[in-house]
Amino acid sequence: MPKRVKFAFFLDLKSAYKTLLRNKIRSLLTILGIIIGVGSVIATVSIGQGASEAIQSTINSMGSNMLIILPGSSSLGGVRTGFGILPTLTLNDAYAIRKLPAVKTDSGNLGMAQQVIWRGNNWSTFIMGASSTFPEIRDWPVAKGTFFTHQQVVSAANVAVIGNTAATELFGLINPIGHIILIHNVPFTVIGILSVKGFNAFGQDQDDTVVIPITTMQEKIAGTTWVHAIAVSAKSKEDTVIAQSEITALLRQRHHIPLHKPNDFFVRNLTEIAQAANSSANTFTILLASIAAVSLLVGGIGIMNIMLVSVTERTKEIGIRLAVGAKKKDILKQFLIESSVLSLFGGILGIAAGIGISNSISAFSPLKTIVTTEPIIISLVFSLCVGIFFGFYPAFKASRMNPVEALRYE
Amino acid sequence: MNTGGIKERATSYDIPGGEPPLIRLENIGMIYKIGDISYEALKGINLIVENGEFVSIMGASGSGKSTIMNILGCLDRPTAGKYFLEGKDVSNLTSDELAEIRNKKIGFVFQGFNLIQRLSIVENVELPLYYAGMYSKEATEMAMEALKLVDLAGTENKFPNQISGGEQQRVAIARAVVNNAPIIMADEPTGNLDSVRGADVMRFFKKINEERGATIILVSHDKNIADYGKRLITVKDGIIISSAVIESQSMV
Ligand SMILES: Nc1ncnc2c1ncn2[C@@H]1O[C@H](COP(=O)(O)OP(=O)(O)OP(=O)(O)O)[C@@H](O)[C@H]1O
Ligand SMILES: [Mg+2]
């Protein structure tokens, strides 16, 4: 018996399919709403997935469990100032932070754009003063040669580690290691080349840089005792929060800030920023997807409309079926299967359209979209539900027809 | 023409311990309501039909013939009286229970053929079997058998609009008999056909009645068609005014 039931269901599907094929254009127009709805759900979700993946990889490229300390005050005499403006952080702050229990390592940074000259070539690039811990914090090892040591930082040695782009621009195919370059008319020996990092989310070439000891930067190039920022790597993800409060307490003490006064620095937790960015990307995706879901509902109403027309048109057929012994449930089933096949077919076409849109976005824009299985499965289930839900009323109407009246219908 | 006794014949039902008749209508009334107006289409119909009979019903237009057929065919419920089918009261069954009876016991042939245009000939004939829960080969074989009975073997894969009216009506007859239903109801089956094709169709009703023993109840305006039957019932203004044996069978 179950085998028979299965076979009967297959017959019903086949006959629904045949019925819908008889009216190809009408069927297609009916499911257009579903196609557009499902297509845009698939496309928007894939864009959202792609965006959060991009954010994630940008965050990862900045180093893990990272905190950034920037000078400045949120409120100074009632006037808000941006961070990075007031020179309040020193290298000694960085060395003190390094000793905190939740902190693994840190690097004071001071950066500025400068001309770099090697023989006849000159190239304007971003010169960054950093501590010897830079490769560890930024998760950015050298590809060739070595990075400078803590000793070289303490002695303010004239050594430089250059990024891949800067190296290519200045040296072409020549191995830069051992050569002397001039920055701000100060000679530096190139001791290493950083591995390729690529572009960040803002489209900046991270490899267009030269890294020199922070002390050398302060004394010989910038002529200050300040640092622009201190990058800190916490021991673990959980430790980022602890490190944040430890650093705040330490710096307030070191800077002699009275209790009622605000901080003269900011501590930014990159993991938090990443999460915030991610969640706003998610919110955006959910918003777009729910707009798309509304068009699915509209598509469902289209199906209901056509099914009502179809039931009326086929009143005579319903009468004949009732006359030869169809029960209410048989008629109900027939029309429900028809509307479900219709909407499911719309769902499948919509998924194909959505994947198509998503792929062309990937092909023609920098955003790499990601199509996952969940929205596909959800869309299929949802469009099936739309078919059953919106097909129910017309099917119910058909099943309640009086055989005599239905047979008399012309 | 025989307009003999109005009185119903004595039946086996009247004999104690005998089989109940196939069909027994007891004081059937039918009132149609359209808004506030009600119209009494049937005013107390009493009728007994025995197994294997071929009954013709005649009467003026609007006399209530189709109304009787709809009740006899379990397509509609009477508003008064009782209907016993094989001894069982069916006047108050639910619509699904009536559907079950139509499926198992009754075959219909209508004036307008009433084939489903989207379905092939054989699919049309299979339809009652489908609703009886019979699928696949078995059903197709039975449908082919029924088509053979009406001399339409070979047309099974055509569609209704590809065959003549007479042939369509024969398909409808095949559909009516495919379930081996004991009762065949035909309301003006030749109404849309010329006399030659009408006679052609009637041949098969006679055959089904004689060879298969099916009970046939037929409505016709045409005396020549009604005369294919063995008993003639005349209806006027919602009551049966006569019931007589038809003797002139020789004209066919
Ligand atoms: N659904 C209905 N609603 C209201 N009145 C109806 C309905 N069906 C039939 N009638 C009325 O009942 C009466 C009997 O109708 P019926 O169809 O039984 O007549 P008939 O004898 O079959 O006529 P004909 O020979 O024209 O087919 C007619 O007056 C008709 O108008
Ligand atoms: Mg009639």
XYZ file of C-alpha atoms and ligand atoms in Angstrom:
694
model
C 0.000 0.000 0.000
C 2.695 2.615 0.798
C 4.249 1.879 -2.572
C 0.871 2.523 -4.197
C 0.483 5.799 -2.347
C 3.927 6.824 -3.521
C 3.027 5.976 -7.078
C -0.232 7.896 -6.838
C 1.669 10.935 -5.604
C 3.991 10.657 -8.561
C 0.964 10.539 -10.883
C -0.474 13.628 -9.194
C 2.830 15.451 -9.644
C 2.966 14.456 -13.272
C -0.552 15.617 -13.963
C 0.047 18.919 -12.136
C 3.184 19.392 -14.193
C 1.314 18.688 -17.416
C -1.471 21.077 -16.473
C 0.971 23.890 -15.758
C 2.890 23.266 -18.975
C -0.303 23.742 -20.972
C -0.259 27.367 -19.941
C 3.450 28.114 -20.051
C 3.349 31.893 -20.250
C 0.724 32.197 -17.553
C 2.585 29.809 -15.253
C 5.808 31.720 -15.802
C 4.197 35.087 -15.083
C 2.575 33.635 -11.984
C 5.869 32.525 -10.517
C 7.756 35.655 -11.522
C 7.199 37.121 -8.062
C 8.622 33.995 -6.435
C 11.565 33.998 -8.844
C 12.387 37.620 -8.047
C 11.863 37.102 -4.313
C 14.000 33.987 -4.027
C 16.574 35.378 -6.458
C 17.071 38.513 -4.395
C 17.201 36.576 -1.123
C 19.966 34.358 -2.509
C 21.841 37.312 -4.040
C 21.640 39.597 -0.976
C 22.621 36.860 1.439
C 25.601 35.972 -0.746
C 26.643 39.636 -0.809
C 26.310 39.838 2.972
C 28.332 36.654 3.416
C 30.996 37.976 1.090
C 31.153 41.288 2.947
C 31.524 39.741 6.372
C 34.162 37.379 5.047
C 36.062 40.424 3.697
C 35.785 42.197 7.039
C 36.978 39.080 8.811
C 40.030 38.708 6.615
C 40.918 42.381 7.007
C 40.726 41.994 10.770
C 42.840 38.871 10.609
C 45.465 40.657 8.516
C 45.852 43.274 11.254
C 47.004 40.654 13.738
C 45.138 38.723 16.335
C 43.788 39.898 19.704
C 44.979 43.337 18.953
C 44.421 46.557 20.893
C 45.420 49.946 19.607
C 46.200 52.804 21.935
C 45.881 56.255 20.450
C 46.634 59.611 22.047
C 43.888 62.188 22.532
C 40.862 62.938 24.629
C 37.224 62.458 23.940
C 36.497 65.783 25.563
C 38.908 68.587 26.254
C 37.436 71.756 27.687
C 34.114 70.804 26.153
C 35.603 70.502 22.677
C 35.694 67.071 21.135
C 38.947 66.255 19.480
C 39.750 63.326 17.255
C 42.207 60.769 18.409
C 45.801 60.909 17.317
C 45.982 64.653 17.687
C 47.450 65.219 21.099
C 50.975 63.979 21.669
C 50.460 62.141 24.945
C 51.929 58.704 24.328
C 55.599 57.906 24.657
C 57.770 54.908 23.990
C 58.149 54.434 27.736
C 54.382 54.001 27.950
C 54.785 51.174 25.466
C 57.575 49.559 27.470
C 55.457 49.773 30.634
C 52.438 48.245 28.890
C 54.576 45.341 27.739
C 55.032 44.283 31.390
C 51.264 43.945 32.060
C 50.112 40.340 32.723
C 47.414 40.168 30.013
C 49.712 41.630 27.374
C 51.859 39.394 25.236
C 53.741 42.059 23.401
C 53.433 45.544 22.013
C 54.918 47.970 19.565
C 55.044 51.723 19.636
C 54.333 53.093 16.193
C 55.130 56.380 14.599
C 54.452 56.803 10.954
C 54.706 59.428 8.236
C 54.977 59.687 4.477
C 58.520 60.318 3.270
C 60.645 60.214 0.139
C 62.966 57.236 -0.045
C 65.952 57.369 -2.378
C 68.145 54.602 -3.714
C 70.707 55.683 -6.271
C 68.726 57.546 -8.924
C 65.346 56.188 -7.859
C 63.072 57.877 -5.444
C 59.732 56.688 -4.152
C 57.299 58.301 -1.759
C 56.126 55.748 0.735
C 54.862 55.331 4.272
C 57.693 55.183 6.796
C 56.738 53.430 9.964
C 58.668 53.479 13.196
C 57.991 50.278 15.099
C 59.319 48.054 17.844
C 61.054 44.763 17.226
C 57.795 43.014 18.076
C 56.120 44.349 14.950
C 56.124 41.080 12.924
C 54.535 39.192 15.808
C 51.825 41.738 16.553
C 50.850 42.349 12.964
C 51.181 38.704 12.084
C 53.519 39.848 9.336
C 56.827 37.954 9.068
C 59.764 38.909 6.872
C 60.144 37.050 3.614
C 63.861 37.669 3.148
C 66.608 38.790 5.515
C 65.771 39.624 9.139
C 63.695 42.077 11.128
C 65.520 44.467 13.448
C 66.160 43.355 17.029
C 65.243 44.986 20.327
C 68.942 45.848 20.636
C 68.789 47.764 17.366
C 65.697 49.618 18.627
C 67.425 50.586 21.868
C 70.497 51.795 19.969
C 68.386 53.571 17.333
C 70.194 51.769 14.538
C 69.890 52.934 10.924
C 68.316 49.752 9.587
C 65.182 49.307 7.494
C 62.872 46.461 6.571
C 60.955 47.247 3.433
C 57.595 46.143 2.111
C 57.290 44.335 -1.175
C 55.860 47.208 -3.210
C 58.420 49.716 -1.982
C 61.161 47.187 -2.707
C 59.970 46.662 -6.279
C 59.569 50.367 -6.921
C 63.042 51.219 -5.658
C 65.103 48.207 -6.612
C 63.256 46.504 -9.441
C 64.744 43.039 -9.787
C 67.817 43.775 -7.661
C 68.009 42.186 -4.208
C 67.710 45.193 -1.860
C 69.296 43.512 1.169
C 72.580 45.158 2.139
C 71.942 48.275 0.068
C 71.811 51.725 1.587
C 68.683 53.845 1.116
C 68.160 57.478 2.079
C 65.127 58.519 4.092
C 64.923 62.228 4.915
C 68.625 62.296 3.930
C 69.473 59.738 6.611
C 71.130 56.543 5.314
C 69.586 53.178 6.266
C 70.798 49.668 5.546
C 68.098 47.389 4.195
C 68.175 44.217 6.300
C 64.933 42.493 5.321
C 61.878 42.403 3.082
C 58.402 41.852 4.503
C 56.194 39.119 3.105
C 53.376 40.201 0.786
C 50.282 41.331 2.668
C 48.160 42.769 -0.115
C 45.488 45.441 0.002
C 43.405 46.155 3.059
C 39.635 46.699 3.107
C 40.116 50.406 2.387
C 42.015 49.657 -0.791
C 45.429 50.674 0.596
C 48.475 48.763 -0.499
C 49.878 47.539 2.803
C 53.111 46.490 1.123
C 53.957 50.083 0.162
C 55.888 50.767 3.347
C 59.303 50.905 4.987
C 59.655 49.874 8.635
C 62.474 51.295 10.772
C 63.139 51.190 14.548
C 60.778 53.522 16.429
C 63.673 55.180 18.244
C 65.464 55.966 14.997
C 62.210 57.348 13.647
C 61.733 59.601 16.666
C 65.283 60.909 16.886
C 66.460 61.101 13.279
C 63.356 61.546 11.149
C 60.422 62.939 13.096
C 62.316 64.695 15.868
C 59.803 63.916 18.602
C 59.584 61.754 21.697
C 55.953 60.822 20.997
C 54.481 57.839 19.338
C 51.390 57.939 17.157
C 50.051 54.704 18.459
C 50.877 51.706 20.530
C 49.820 48.374 19.131
C 49.296 45.715 21.758
C 48.780 42.020 21.360
C 46.868 40.427 24.232
C 47.668 36.897 25.353
C 44.291 35.558 24.225
C 40.964 36.719 22.897
C 39.539 36.746 26.425
C 42.541 38.728 27.646
C 41.782 41.622 25.303
C 39.154 42.947 27.678
C 41.396 42.512 30.737
C 44.298 44.084 28.886
C 42.105 47.019 27.976
C 41.330 47.831 31.622
C 44.901 47.131 32.765
C 46.261 49.494 30.124
C 43.742 52.185 30.992
C 44.663 52.035 34.668
C 48.368 51.987 33.935
C 48.316 54.928 31.538
C 46.120 57.036 33.813
C 48.682 56.451 36.567
C 51.665 57.117 34.301
C 50.079 60.291 32.931
C 49.062 61.430 36.427
C 45.408 61.920 35.499
C 43.236 62.882 38.474
C 40.136 60.776 39.166
C 37.639 63.300 37.835
C 39.496 63.974 34.594
C 39.006 62.015 31.383
C 41.658 59.850 29.746
C 44.170 61.519 27.437
C 44.264 58.372 25.292
C 41.967 55.817 23.702
C 42.185 52.063 23.897
C 40.552 50.430 20.885
C 39.827 46.742 20.872
C 40.094 45.526 17.267
C 38.188 42.328 17.994
C 35.273 44.425 19.199
C 35.493 46.663 16.176
C 35.516 43.586 13.998
C 32.479 42.200 15.718
C 30.659 45.513 15.422
C 31.455 45.721 11.723
C 30.354 42.164 11.265
C 27.105 42.626 13.092
C 26.272 45.752 11.128
C 26.945 43.802 7.947
C 24.602 41.131 9.271
C 21.903 43.650 10.111
C 22.162 45.000 6.607
C 21.850 41.512 5.151
C 18.822 40.723 7.309
C 17.201 43.975 6.262
C 17.725 43.280 2.563
C 16.663 39.674 2.940
C 13.442 40.660 4.659
C 12.609 43.092 1.883
C 13.182 40.210 -0.493
C 10.950 38.008 1.662
C 8.159 40.521 1.256
C 8.389 40.106 -2.501
C 8.083 36.362 -1.902
C 4.809 37.046 -0.132
C 3.659 39.190 -3.023
C 4.606 36.298 -5.294
C 2.459 34.048 -3.123
C -0.507 36.332 -3.593
C 0.077 36.108 -7.355
C -0.112 32.336 -7.089
C -3.316 32.547 -5.095
C -4.828 34.841 -7.691
C -4.019 32.545 -10.590
C -5.122 29.462 -8.697
C -8.490 31.116 -8.031
C -8.838 31.854 -11.746
C -7.784 28.329 -12.564
C -10.318 26.812 -10.162
C -13.117 28.870 -11.709
C -12.033 28.009 -15.229
C -11.982 24.347 -14.381
C -15.296 24.214 -12.531
C -16.636 21.785 -15.116
C -13.615 19.541 -14.723
C -14.103 19.580 -10.958
C -17.753 18.619 -11.494
C -16.729 15.700 -13.699
C -14.166 14.529 -11.161
C -16.733 14.758 -8.373
C -19.266 12.855 -10.491
C -16.924 9.933 -11.016
C -16.186 9.724 -7.307
C -13.533 12.276 -6.314
C -13.762 13.176 -2.637
C -13.138 16.605 -1.146
C -9.596 15.672 -0.199
C -8.844 14.467 -3.736
C -9.795 17.825 -5.231
C -7.990 19.693 -2.441
C -4.880 17.624 -3.032
C -4.972 18.129 -6.799
C -4.959 21.921 -6.542
C -2.534 22.062 -3.628
C -0.048 19.962 -5.555
C -0.497 22.255 -8.528
C 0.197 25.418 -6.545
C 3.122 23.787 -4.738
C 4.704 22.591 -7.959
C 4.225 26.086 -9.323
C 5.887 27.846 -6.397
C 8.615 25.247 -5.982
C 9.460 25.655 -9.633
C 9.560 29.420 -9.041
C 11.884 28.790 -6.111
C 14.250 26.694 -8.207
C 14.351 29.273 -11.006
C 14.835 31.982 -8.363
C 17.799 30.142 -6.866
C 19.338 29.814 -10.306
C 18.776 33.539 -10.905
C 20.188 34.426 -7.472
C 23.333 32.363 -8.023
C 23.684 33.952 -11.449
C 23.436 37.476 -10.003
C 25.810 36.612 -7.194
C 28.364 35.194 -9.629
C 28.223 38.220 -11.889
C 28.741 40.516 -8.884
C 31.825 38.479 -8.023
C 33.018 38.674 -11.612
C 32.469 42.395 -12.180
C 33.112 43.967 -8.763
C 35.826 43.669 -6.092
C 33.355 42.042 -3.682
C 33.592 38.287 -3.632
C 30.090 36.975 -2.916
C 29.605 33.646 -1.180
C 26.588 31.398 -1.875
C 25.956 29.005 1.004
C 23.513 26.103 1.203
C 21.346 27.459 4.045
C 19.621 30.249 2.103
C 19.045 27.814 -0.774
C 17.372 25.260 1.470
C 15.427 27.948 3.334
C 14.261 29.466 0.036
C 13.070 26.109 -1.247
C 11.192 25.323 1.946
C 9.804 28.843 2.058
C 8.553 28.810 -1.520
C 6.957 25.404 -0.949
C 5.215 26.858 2.112
C 4.101 29.867 0.065
C 2.596 27.513 -2.522
C 0.763 25.479 0.094
C -0.350 28.501 2.093
C -1.586 30.618 -0.805
C -2.843 27.609 -2.754
C -4.941 26.434 0.139
C -7.851 28.821 -0.190
C -8.416 28.218 -3.940
C -8.033 24.459 -3.441
C -10.428 24.561 -0.518
C -12.936 26.447 -2.637
C -12.622 23.850 -5.368
C -13.123 20.980 -2.944
C -16.347 22.466 -1.580
C -18.063 22.678 -4.944
C -21.467 21.134 -5.400
C -21.234 18.485 -8.137
C -24.546 19.367 -9.787
C -23.737 23.053 -9.992
C -20.179 22.399 -11.108
C -21.381 20.128 -13.908
C -23.844 22.742 -15.115
C -21.032 25.361 -15.388
C -20.156 26.326 -18.957
C -47.793 3.212 -27.600
C -48.483 1.796 -24.237
C -49.469 4.101 -21.440
C -50.743 1.195 -19.319
C -51.170 0.991 -15.552
C -49.917 3.783 -13.345
C -49.562 1.390 -10.411
C -46.067 0.137 -9.636
C -45.500 -3.520 -10.233
C -45.298 -5.860 -7.287
C -41.629 -6.357 -6.459
C -39.570 -8.885 -4.599
C -39.219 -6.296 -1.861
C -42.841 -6.772 -0.977
C -42.289 -10.476 -0.384
C -41.096 -11.123 3.181
C -37.450 -12.254 3.267
C -36.910 -11.210 -0.347
C -33.991 -9.172 -1.645
C -34.532 -5.403 -1.440
C -34.880 -3.696 -4.838
C -31.841 -1.972 -6.322
C -33.452 1.452 -6.061
C -36.443 2.553 -4.019
C -37.588 6.163 -3.789
C -40.081 6.930 -1.059
C -41.965 10.176 -1.339
C -38.962 12.091 -2.621
C -39.434 15.846 -2.649
C -37.074 18.515 -3.903
C -37.404 22.181 -3.203
C -34.946 24.578 -4.821
C -34.407 27.868 -3.059
C -33.175 30.881 -4.939
C -33.025 33.698 -2.452
C -36.504 34.131 -1.013
C -38.223 32.202 -3.754
C -38.526 28.453 -3.386
C -39.545 26.143 -6.176
C -40.864 22.648 -5.647
C -39.310 20.643 -8.472
C -40.312 17.219 -7.142
C -43.544 16.600 -5.272
C -43.393 13.115 -3.823
C -41.732 10.669 -6.165
C -42.208 6.953 -5.504
C -40.207 4.610 -7.653
C -38.767 1.143 -7.543
C -36.112 0.011 -9.989
C -35.026 -3.619 -10.006
C -31.594 -4.895 -10.782
C -31.055 -5.267 -14.518
C -33.889 -2.998 -15.637
C -33.655 -0.525 -18.507
C -35.878 2.392 -17.523
C -36.593 5.379 -19.760
C -37.886 8.623 -18.302
C -39.797 11.090 -20.417
C -41.535 14.346 -19.671
C -41.820 17.939 -20.705
C -38.986 20.353 -20.221
C -38.841 21.480 -16.604
C -40.896 18.533 -15.388
C -38.104 17.416 -13.058
C -36.374 14.609 -14.961
C -32.842 15.858 -14.371
C -33.666 16.528 -10.759
C -34.701 12.900 -10.323
C -31.553 11.746 -12.113
C -29.331 13.847 -9.865
C -30.906 12.332 -6.786
C -30.820 8.795 -8.188
C -27.197 9.354 -9.163
C -26.285 10.536 -5.648
C -25.117 13.870 -7.043
C -27.706 15.687 -4.971
C -29.717 15.052 -1.798
C -33.503 15.271 -1.762
C -35.100 17.799 0.575
C -37.793 15.274 1.574
C -38.373 11.525 1.455
C -36.078 8.532 1.504
C -33.835 6.934 -1.055
C -32.864 3.311 -0.531
C -30.023 2.020 -2.676
C -29.651 -1.765 -2.362
C -31.788 -1.468 0.747
C -29.576 1.135 2.369
C -30.862 4.633 3.096
C -28.601 7.057 1.242
C -30.738 10.194 1.505
C -28.711 11.682 4.350
C -25.143 10.737 3.621
C -22.233 13.192 3.649
C -20.877 14.424 0.340
C -17.814 12.184 0.643
C -19.994 9.132 1.334
C -22.053 9.990 -1.742
C -18.842 10.341 -3.740
C -17.878 6.845 -2.650
C -21.259 5.497 -3.870
C -20.945 7.336 -7.193
C -17.500 5.886 -7.594
C -18.460 2.269 -6.858
C -22.091 1.913 -7.945
C -22.982 4.551 -10.518
C -21.768 5.494 -13.946
C -22.890 8.752 -15.586
C -23.394 9.690 -19.202
C -24.358 13.323 -19.763
C -25.803 15.187 -22.692
C -22.648 17.249 -23.112
C -20.254 14.221 -22.960
C -18.326 15.857 -20.092
C -14.884 14.577 -20.893
C -11.861 16.400 -19.501
C -10.263 17.996 -22.543
C -6.734 17.995 -21.117
C -6.745 14.244 -20.569
C -6.324 11.628 -23.258
C -9.205 9.254 -24.018
C -7.755 6.452 -21.931
C -6.985 8.824 -19.056
C -10.583 9.991 -19.099
C -11.806 6.414 -18.922
C -9.350 5.617 -16.110
C -10.556 8.502 -13.952
C -13.140 6.565 -11.848
C -10.514 3.870 -11.230
C -8.018 6.515 -10.115
C -10.452 7.741 -7.476
C -11.103 4.140 -6.485
C -7.399 3.947 -5.612
C -6.452 1.896 -8.645
C -3.396 3.025 -10.573
C -0.950 1.800 -13.181
C -1.262 -1.126 -15.542
C -4.277 -2.725 -13.954
C -6.337 0.452 -14.413
C -5.103 0.999 -17.952
C -6.023 -2.557 -18.881
C -9.531 -2.120 -17.499
C -9.916 1.168 -19.383
C -8.769 -0.449 -22.623
C -11.277 -3.224 -22.055
C -14.068 -0.662 -21.612
C -12.987 1.157 -24.775
C -13.090 -2.121 -26.656
C -16.655 -2.618 -25.433
C -17.734 0.611 -27.176
C -15.708 -0.208 -30.319
C -13.121 2.482 -29.655
C -9.992 0.382 -29.312
C -7.190 2.315 -30.978
C -8.301 5.810 -30.030
C -6.938 5.648 -26.475
C -4.113 8.130 -27.016
C -6.205 10.730 -28.801
C -7.762 13.674 -27.036
C -11.515 14.415 -26.817
C -11.329 17.218 -29.394
C -9.793 14.817 -31.898
C -12.810 12.501 -32.128
C -16.455 12.944 -33.186
C -19.344 13.688 -30.832
C -20.710 10.174 -31.168
C -17.290 8.782 -30.317
C -16.947 11.142 -27.365
C -20.247 9.891 -26.008
C -19.052 6.329 -26.397
C -15.932 7.273 -24.424
C -18.268 8.605 -21.742
C -20.091 5.250 -21.779
C -16.752 3.458 -21.425
C -15.955 5.698 -18.456
C -19.351 4.930 -16.922
C -18.874 1.168 -17.154
C -15.145 0.916 -16.397
C -15.797 0.366 -12.686
C -18.377 -2.324 -13.434
C -20.925 -0.021 -11.810
C -24.307 -1.770 -11.444
C -26.198 1.419 -12.356
C -25.728 3.593 -15.441
C -27.476 6.967 -15.446
C -27.858 8.731 -18.792
C -29.469 12.186 -18.997
C -30.240 12.956 -22.640
C -27.199 11.040 -23.919
C -28.208 11.579 -27.532
C -29.314 15.184 -27.114
C -26.250 16.543 -28.918
C -26.163 13.868 -31.625
C -27.972 13.297 -34.899
C -30.267 10.286 -35.172
C -27.691 8.017 -36.796
C -25.042 8.665 -34.144
C -27.757 8.613 -31.500
C -28.796 5.126 -32.563
C -25.133 4.150 -32.551
C -24.749 5.255 -28.960
C -27.986 3.572 -27.889
C -26.748 0.272 -29.282
C -24.119 0.260 -26.557
C -26.566 1.019 -23.749
C -28.616 -1.944 -24.890
C -25.495 -4.095 -25.070
C -24.397 -3.095 -21.575
C -27.856 -3.818 -20.228
C -28.170 -7.176 -21.939
C -24.606 -8.490 -21.778
C -23.400 -7.041 -18.507
C -26.726 -6.910 -16.701
C -26.216 -3.270 -15.751
C -29.299 -1.335 -14.703
C -29.868 1.622 -16.993
C -31.895 4.730 -16.278
C -32.216 6.994 -19.259
C -33.811 10.392 -19.804
C -34.826 11.442 -23.276
C -37.138 13.776 -25.087
C -37.098 11.492 -28.066
C -39.638 8.638 -28.034
C -37.475 6.636 -30.431
C -34.591 6.817 -27.990
C -36.763 6.125 -24.950
C -38.077 3.035 -26.690
C -34.685 1.367 -26.334
C -35.720 0.877 -22.712
C -37.976 -1.822 -21.292
C -40.066 0.445 -19.106
C -41.222 3.993 -19.648
C -41.796 6.416 -16.807
C -43.510 9.694 -17.527
C -42.943 12.715 -15.351
C -45.112 15.794 -15.221
C -44.736 18.771 -12.901
C -42.595 16.929 -10.412
C -44.604 13.724 -10.116
C -44.592 10.394 -11.932
C -47.805 10.134 -13.889
C -47.238 6.792 -15.539
C -45.045 3.740 -15.557
C -45.504 1.234 -18.347
C -43.757 -1.682 -20.008
C -42.443 -0.852 -23.467
C -43.436 -3.608 -25.849
C -42.373 -2.300 -29.214
C -38.792 -3.604 -29.021
C -38.879 -4.856 -32.584
C -38.192 -1.523 -34.237
C -34.436 -1.687 -33.541
N -30.456 24.411 -9.109
C -31.727 24.809 -9.329
N -32.185 25.921 -8.733
C -33.434 26.336 -8.935
N -34.311 25.734 -9.706
C -33.926 24.613 -10.334
C -32.601 24.099 -10.187
N -32.486 22.991 -10.933
C -33.703 22.823 -11.513
N -34.532 23.787 -11.170
C -35.914 23.888 -11.600
O -36.570 22.682 -11.326
C -37.401 22.338 -12.384
C -37.049 20.969 -12.876
O -35.786 21.037 -13.474
P -35.101 19.832 -14.213
O -33.785 20.249 -14.640
O -35.211 18.630 -13.352
O -36.070 19.659 -15.457
P -35.959 18.651 -16.674
O -37.161 17.830 -16.636
O -34.657 17.967 -16.630
O -36.009 19.635 -17.894
P -35.271 19.529 -19.311
O -36.011 18.549 -20.090
O -35.356 20.909 -19.863
O -33.869 19.129 -19.031
C -37.248 23.394 -13.445
O -38.343 24.288 -13.375
C -35.990 24.100 -13.087
O -36.085 25.463 -13.406
Mg -32.911 17.957 -17.811
